Coordinates of C-alpha atoms and ligand atoms in Angstrom, one line a residue:
X17 CA 0.0 -0.2 -0.1
X18 CA 3.0 2.4 -0.7
X19 CA 4.4 4.1 -3.2
X20 CA 7.1 5.7 -4.2
X21 CA 7.1 9.7 -4.1
X22 CA 5.9 11.6 -7.3
X23 CA 9.3 13.3 -8.2
X24 CA 11.6 10.4 -8.8
X25 CA 9.4 7.4 -9.9
X26 CA 8.4 10.2 -12.7
X27 CA 11.8 10.7 -13.7
X28 CA 13.6 7.2 -12.7
X29 CA 11.0 4.4 -13.9
X30 CA 10.9 4.1 -17.8
X31 CA 8.3 1.1 -19.6
X32 CA 9.1 -1.9 -20.4
X33 CA 7.8 -4.3 -23.0
X34 CA 4.9 -6.3 -21.6
X35 CA 3.3 -9.0 -22.4
X36 CA 0.2 -9.3 -23.0
X37 CA -1.2 -13.1 -21.3
X38 CA -2.7 -13.9 -18.9
X39 CA -1.3 -16.7 -16.9
X40 CA 2.1 -17.9 -17.8
X41 CA 4.1 -21.4 -20.7
X42 CA 4.3 -22.1 -16.6
X43 CA 1.6 -23.0 -15.0
X44 CA -0.2 -26.3 -15.1
X45 CA -2.2 -27.4 -16.6
X46 CA -5.8 -27.1 -16.9
X47 CA -8.0 -25.5 -19.1
X48 CA -8.7 -22.0 -19.6
X49 CA -13.0 -21.7 -20.1
X50 CA -12.5 -18.5 -23.0
X51 CA -14.2 -15.2 -22.0
X52 CA -13.9 -11.6 -23.0
X53 CA -11.3 -10.1 -21.4
X54 CA -12.0 -8.1 -18.0
X55 CA -12.6 -4.2 -18.0
X56 CA -10.0 -2.2 -15.7
X57 CA -7.1 -5.3 -14.6
X58 CA -4.9 -7.5 -16.2
X59 CA -4.2 -10.3 -13.7
X60 CA -0.7 -12.5 -13.9
X61 CA -0.1 -14.9 -12.0
X62 CA 3.5 -15.2 -13.3
X63 CA 6.5 -17.5 -12.1
X64 CA 9.4 -15.7 -12.1
X65 CA 8.1 -12.6 -9.8
X66 CA 6.2 -15.4 -7.1
X67 CA 9.7 -17.6 -7.0
X68 CA 11.8 -13.8 -6.5
X69 CA 9.0 -12.5 -3.7
X70 CA 9.3 -16.4 -2.3
X71 CA 12.9 -15.9 -2.1
X72 CA 13.0 -12.6 -0.7
X73 CA 10.2 -13.2 1.8
X74 CA 11.8 -16.6 3.3
X75 CA 14.9 -14.8 3.7
X76 CA 14.0 -11.7 5.7
X77 CA 11.7 -14.1 8.6
X78 CA 15.3 -15.4 8.4
X79 CA 17.2 -11.4 9.4
X80 CA 14.2 -11.5 11.4
X81 CA 14.9 -14.8 12.9
X82 CA 18.2 -14.2 13.4
X83 CA 19.1 -10.9 15.1
X84 CA 16.4 -12.0 17.3
X85 CA 19.2 -13.6 18.2
X86 CA 17.3 -17.5 19.1
X87 CA 18.8 -21.2 18.1
X88 CA 15.7 -22.3 15.6
X89 CA 16.8 -24.1 13.1
X90 CA 17.2 -21.7 9.5
X91 CA 13.3 -21.7 8.4
X92 CA 13.5 -22.2 4.7
X93 CA 10.1 -22.2 3.6
X94 CA 9.7 -26.3 1.4
X95 CA 10.0 -28.7 3.6
X96 CA 11.1 -32.4 2.0
X97 CA 13.6 -31.3 0.6
X98 CA 17.0 -33.4 -0.9
X99 CA 20.3 -32.8 0.0
X100 CA 20.6 -31.6 -3.0
X101 CA 18.0 -29.5 -3.5
X102 CA 18.3 -27.7 0.1
X103 CA 21.7 -27.2 -0.9
X104 CA 20.3 -25.2 -4.3
X105 CA 17.7 -23.3 -2.0
X106 CA 19.6 -22.2 0.4
X107 CA 22.1 -21.4 -1.1
X108 CA 19.7 -18.5 -3.2
X109 CA 17.7 -17.3 0.2
X110 CA 21.1 -16.8 1.5
X111 CA 21.9 -14.7 -2.2
X112 CA 18.4 -12.6 -1.1
X113 CA 19.0 -11.5 2.1
X114 CA 22.6 -10.5 0.9
X115 CA 21.7 -8.8 -1.6
X116 CA 18.0 -7.4 -0.9
X117 CA 17.5 -8.3 2.4
X118 CA 17.6 -5.2 4.1
X119 CA 15.4 -3.6 0.9
X120 CA 11.8 -2.6 1.1
X121 CA 10.0 -4.3 -1.9
X122 CA 7.7 -1.2 -2.4
X123 CA 9.8 1.5 -2.3
X124 CA 13.1 0.3 -3.2
X125 CA 13.8 1.6 -7.1
X126 CA 15.9 -1.8 -7.7
X127 CA 13.8 -4.5 -5.9
X128 CA 10.9 -2.5 -8.0
X129 CA 12.2 -2.9 -11.1
X130 CA 14.0 -5.9 -10.8
X131 CA 9.4 -7.5 -10.0
X132 CA 8.3 -5.8 -13.5
X133 CA 11.4 -7.4 -15.0
X134 CA 10.2 -10.6 -13.6
X135 CA 7.0 -9.6 -14.4
X136 CA 8.1 -9.1 -18.0
X137 CA 8.6 -12.5 -18.1
X138 CA 6.7 -14.7 -16.7
X139 CA 6.3 -16.8 -19.9
X140 CA 10.6 -17.6 -20.3
X141 CA 12.1 -20.8 -19.6
X142 CA 15.4 -19.7 -17.7
X143 CA 16.3 -15.9 -17.5
X144 CA 20.1 -16.2 -18.4
X145 CA 18.5 -16.9 -22.1
X146 CA 19.6 -20.6 -22.4
X147 CA 17.0 -22.2 -23.9
X148 CA 15.8 -18.7 -26.2
X149 CA 17.5 -15.7 -26.8
X150 CA 15.0 -13.1 -26.1
X151 CA 13.8 -14.8 -22.1
X152 CA 17.3 -13.0 -21.8
X153 CA 15.9 -11.1 -18.7
X154 CA 19.3 -8.8 -18.5
X155 CA 19.4 -9.2 -14.6
X156 CA 22.4 -9.2 -12.0
X157 CA 24.7 -12.2 -13.5
X158 CA 24.6 -13.3 -10.0
X159 CA 20.7 -12.6 -9.4
X160 CA 20.1 -14.7 -12.7
X161 CA 22.1 -18.0 -12.0
X162 CA 20.0 -17.5 -8.2
X163 CA 16.5 -17.6 -9.5
X164 CA 17.3 -19.6 -12.2
X165 CA 18.7 -22.7 -9.2
X166 CA 15.8 -22.1 -7.0
X167 CA 13.3 -22.9 -9.7
X168 CA 14.1 -26.8 -9.9
X169 CA 13.2 -26.4 -6.7
X170 CA 10.3 -24.0 -6.2
X171 CA 8.5 -25.5 -10.0
X172 CA 9.1 -29.1 -7.6
X173 CA 7.6 -28.0 -4.3
X174 CA 5.7 -24.5 -3.7
X175 CA 4.7 -23.5 -7.9
X176 CA 1.4 -25.5 -8.1
X177 CA 0.0 -24.2 -5.2
X178 CA 0.7 -20.7 -4.9
X179 CA -0.4 -20.9 -8.6
X180 CA -3.7 -23.0 -7.9
X181 CA -3.8 -20.6 -5.3
X182 CA -3.3 -17.0 -6.9
X183 CA -5.6 -18.9 -10.0
X184 CA -8.6 -19.2 -7.5
X185 CA -8.6 -15.7 -5.9
X186 CA -8.5 -14.7 -9.6
X187 CA -11.1 -15.9 -10.3
X188 CA -13.1 -14.5 -7.3
X189 CA -12.9 -11.4 -8.0
X190 CA -13.0 -11.3 -11.5
X191 CA -17.0 -11.4 -11.5
X192 CA -16.9 -8.5 -9.5
X193 CA -14.4 -6.7 -11.8
X194 CA -16.4 -7.8 -14.1
X195 CA -19.9 -5.9 -13.4
X196 CA -18.4 -3.5 -11.4
X197 CA -15.6 -2.2 -12.6
X198 CA -15.9 0.2 -15.5
X199 CA -18.4 2.3 -13.0
X200 CA -15.8 2.2 -10.3
X201 CA -13.3 3.4 -12.4
X202 CA -15.5 5.8 -13.7
X203 CA -16.2 7.2 -10.2
X204 CA -12.7 7.7 -9.4
X205 CA -11.4 8.8 -11.4
X206 CA -14.3 12.1 -11.5
X207 CA -13.1 11.9 -8.4
X208 CA -9.6 12.8 -8.5
X209 CA -10.6 15.2 -11.3
X210 CA -8.5 13.4 -14.0
X211 CA -8.9 10.5 -16.5
X212 CA -7.8 6.5 -15.3
X213 CA -6.0 5.0 -17.3
X214 CA -6.5 3.8 -20.8
X215 CA -4.7 0.0 -21.0
X216 CA -5.6 -2.0 -18.3
X217 CA -3.6 -2.0 -15.0
X218 CA -1.1 -4.8 -14.4
X219 CA -2.1 -7.2 -11.4
X220 CA 0.8 -9.3 -10.3
X221 CA -1.1 -11.9 -8.1
X222 CA 1.6 -13.5 -5.8
X223 CA 1.2 -16.1 -2.8
X224 CA 3.6 -12.9 -0.9
X225 CA 3.1 -8.9 -2.2
X226 CA 4.6 -7.0 0.9
X227 CA 3.6 -7.3 4.6
X228 CA 0.6 -5.0 3.6
X229 CA -0.5 -7.9 1.6
X230 CA -0.8 -5.7 -1.6
X231 CA 1.6 -2.5 -2.9
X232 CA 1.7 -0.2 -5.7
X233 CA 4.5 1.1 -8.3
X234 CA 4.6 4.1 -11.2
X235 CA 5.8 4.6 -14.2
X236 CA 4.2 1.7 -15.1
X237 CA 1.5 1.3 -13.2
X238 CA 1.3 -2.2 -11.5
X239 CA -0.5 -4.0 -9.1
X240 CA 1.0 -6.9 -6.4
X241 CA -1.5 -8.4 -4.3
X242 CA -0.8 -11.9 -2.3
X243 CA -3.3 -13.9 -3.1
X244 CA -3.3 -15.6 0.9
X245 CA -4.1 -12.9 1.6
X246 CA -6.5 -12.8 5.1
X247 CA -7.4 -8.8 4.3
X248 CA -7.5 -9.4 -0.1
X249 CA -9.8 -11.7 0.4
X250 CA -14.2 -11.7 -0.5
X251 CA -15.7 -8.3 -1.7
X252 CA -12.7 -6.4 -0.6
X253 CA -10.8 -7.7 -2.7
X254 CA -12.1 -5.6 -5.0
X255 CA -11.3 -2.6 -2.5
X256 CA -7.8 -3.7 -2.3
X257 CA -7.6 -3.5 -5.9
X258 CA -8.9 -0.3 -6.6
X259 CA -7.2 1.2 -3.1
X260 CA -4.3 0.6 -5.3
X261 CA -5.3 1.8 -9.0
X262 CA -6.2 5.1 -7.5
X263 CA -2.1 5.2 -6.2
X264 CA -1.5 5.8 -10.0
X265 CA -4.4 8.7 -10.6
X266 CA -4.4 9.9 -7.2
X267 CA -1.9 13.3 -7.6
X268 CA -4.1 16.0 -7.6
X269 CA -5.1 15.4 -4.1
X270 CA -0.9 15.3 -2.9
X271 CA -0.8 18.5 -4.7
X272 CA -3.7 20.2 -3.2
X273 CA -2.6 19.1 -0.3
X274 CA -0.1 20.9 -0.4
X275 CA -0.7 24.1 -2.0
X276 CA -2.9 24.0 0.7
X277 CA -0.7 24.1 3.8
X278 CA 1.5 26.1 2.0
X279 CA -0.6 29.2 1.5
X280 CA -1.1 28.8 5.0
X281 CA 1.9 28.3 6.1
X282 CA 1.2 24.1 7.5
X283 CA 2.8 21.7 7.5
X284 CA 2.4 19.1 5.4
X285 CA 0.1 16.8 7.4
X286 CA 2.0 13.2 7.1
X287 CA -0.1 10.7 5.6
X288 CA -3.6 13.3 4.6
X289 CA -3.8 11.4 1.4
X290 CA -3.0 8.2 2.0
X291 CA -5.9 8.1 4.3
X292 CA -8.2 9.9 2.1
X293 CA -7.5 6.8 -1.1
X294 CA -8.7 4.6 1.7
X295 CA -11.9 6.5 3.1
X296 CA -11.9 7.2 -0.9
X297 CA -12.7 4.1 -2.4
X298 CA -14.2 2.6 0.9
X299 CA -16.9 4.8 0.2
X300 CA -17.5 4.0 -3.6
X301 CA -16.7 0.3 -3.1
X302 CA -19.6 0.2 0.2
X303 CA -23.0 0.6 -1.1
X304 CA -21.7 -2.0 -3.9
X305 CA -19.8 -4.4 -1.4
X306 CA -23.8 -3.8 0.1
X307 CA -26.2 -5.0 -2.4
X308 CA -23.2 -8.1 -2.6
X309 CA -23.6 -9.0 0.7
X310 CA -27.5 -8.7 -0.4
X311 CA -27.2 -11.3 -1.9
X312 CA -25.3 -13.2 0.7
X313 CA -22.3 -13.1 0.1
X314 CA -20.6 -10.8 2.4
X315 CA -21.8 -9.7 6.0
X316 CA -25.0 -9.2 6.5
X317 CA -24.1 -6.8 9.1
X318 CA -23.2 -4.3 5.6
X319 CA -19.5 -3.4 4.6
X320 CA -16.8 -2.3 6.8
X321 CA -14.0 -0.8 4.3
X322 CA -10.5 -1.9 4.5
X323 CA -9.1 1.2 7.6
X324 CA -11.6 0.5 9.8
X325 CA -11.5 -2.8 9.8
X326 CA -7.5 -3.0 9.6
X327 CA -7.1 -0.5 13.0
X328 CA -6.2 2.0 9.9
X329 CA -7.9 4.9 11.8
X330 CA -6.6 4.3 15.5
X331 CA -3.2 4.3 14.6
X332 CA -2.5 8.2 14.0
X333 CA -5.6 8.8 11.7
X334 CA -8.3 9.5 14.4
X335 CA -7.8 12.7 13.3
X336 CA -8.0 12.5 9.6
X337 CA -11.4 9.7 9.4
X338 CA -13.2 13.2 11.4
X339 CA -12.1 15.4 8.9
X340 CA -11.8 13.0 5.9
X341 CA -16.1 12.5 7.3
X342 CA -16.6 16.2 8.3
X343 CA -14.9 17.7 5.1
X344 CA -14.3 15.3 2.1
X345 CA -17.5 13.2 2.3
X346 CA -19.8 16.3 1.8
X347 CA -17.3 16.5 -1.8
X348 CA -18.0 13.0 -2.4
X349 CA -21.9 14.0 -2.3
X350 CA -21.4 16.2 -4.8
X351 CA -22.5 19.5 -2.5
X352 CA -19.1 21.1 -2.1
X353 CA -16.1 21.2 -4.5
X354 CA -13.4 19.3 -4.7
X355 CA -10.7 22.1 -4.5
X356 CA -13.3 23.6 -1.4
X357 CA -12.9 20.3 0.9
X358 CA -9.2 19.6 1.1
X359 CA -9.0 23.6 1.6
X360 CA -11.1 23.5 4.7
X361 CA -9.9 19.9 5.4
X362 CA -5.9 21.5 5.5
X363 CA -7.3 24.9 7.8
X364 CA -9.7 22.1 10.1
X365 CA -5.7 20.7 11.1
Ligands
ZN427 ZN1 -2.0 2.3 0.5

């Protein structure tokens, strides 16, 4: 749910070639029912991106175990490995721990570029281009070696389960996107006074996707979402997707808050723009999710937006919830212009 600061990402990100394939060739052999493409989002369950996130997650958890000085054995994240497999897998995790263990998946430019590249090369059998020249992903040699060698172990022991869970998640969320995606995208673009991206937004579905369960990177705008995270299930998945996508279209909010603060010589309130994104997506999704609950697929007591459910407003955002309800909600209801709503919020801080 975090992203790079706008100027940095604008300057640094370059576009890489997008493979318009919905699913990779490494998927389990299941026939997909042909259906019209989904609006708004394009879902991928990619082998390399999943492997990368898996190695990163295990490396991070090993580092946490080591730093807490427990004598627990190293967690390899897989059981039943042969001695050779264990050696290969451990070496890949050590490499990840040493090289990327201290980096944040969601803000490190290096991690973001690697993630995007692995997404683009999802149909390749190896990343060194051994079988196919065009599959040389151009990644650092040691990373290529770590991934290519760990791939055999991952494919044999984890990938089928991860891919199956990713596909199950996609199958569950696809009808919601098909039914509500276009309306939601139009409504959010209208709220943020911008245009929704013309191309469908790529969503990489992974077993693990950062400690927050989902994150967004910009230029190109891409969402990574965890299929196994309990926060991303059911109708709530739709809110997560549109919250993440909003990261790519809500610059107007950040800019307006900065402008109002400068005019009033006030410090810029940390994360107010992010609280506003959470609040807005929650409010826009709420009526749709309530309809879903009437058909029995959600809590009968009503839809609880992500930020409320996860207690975000209780962790330093109490004041934000108050001003969003008082000054931003009237804008959502159509009774106050955008600039006035932001100005009122900033003066009330
Ligand atoms: Zn976020």
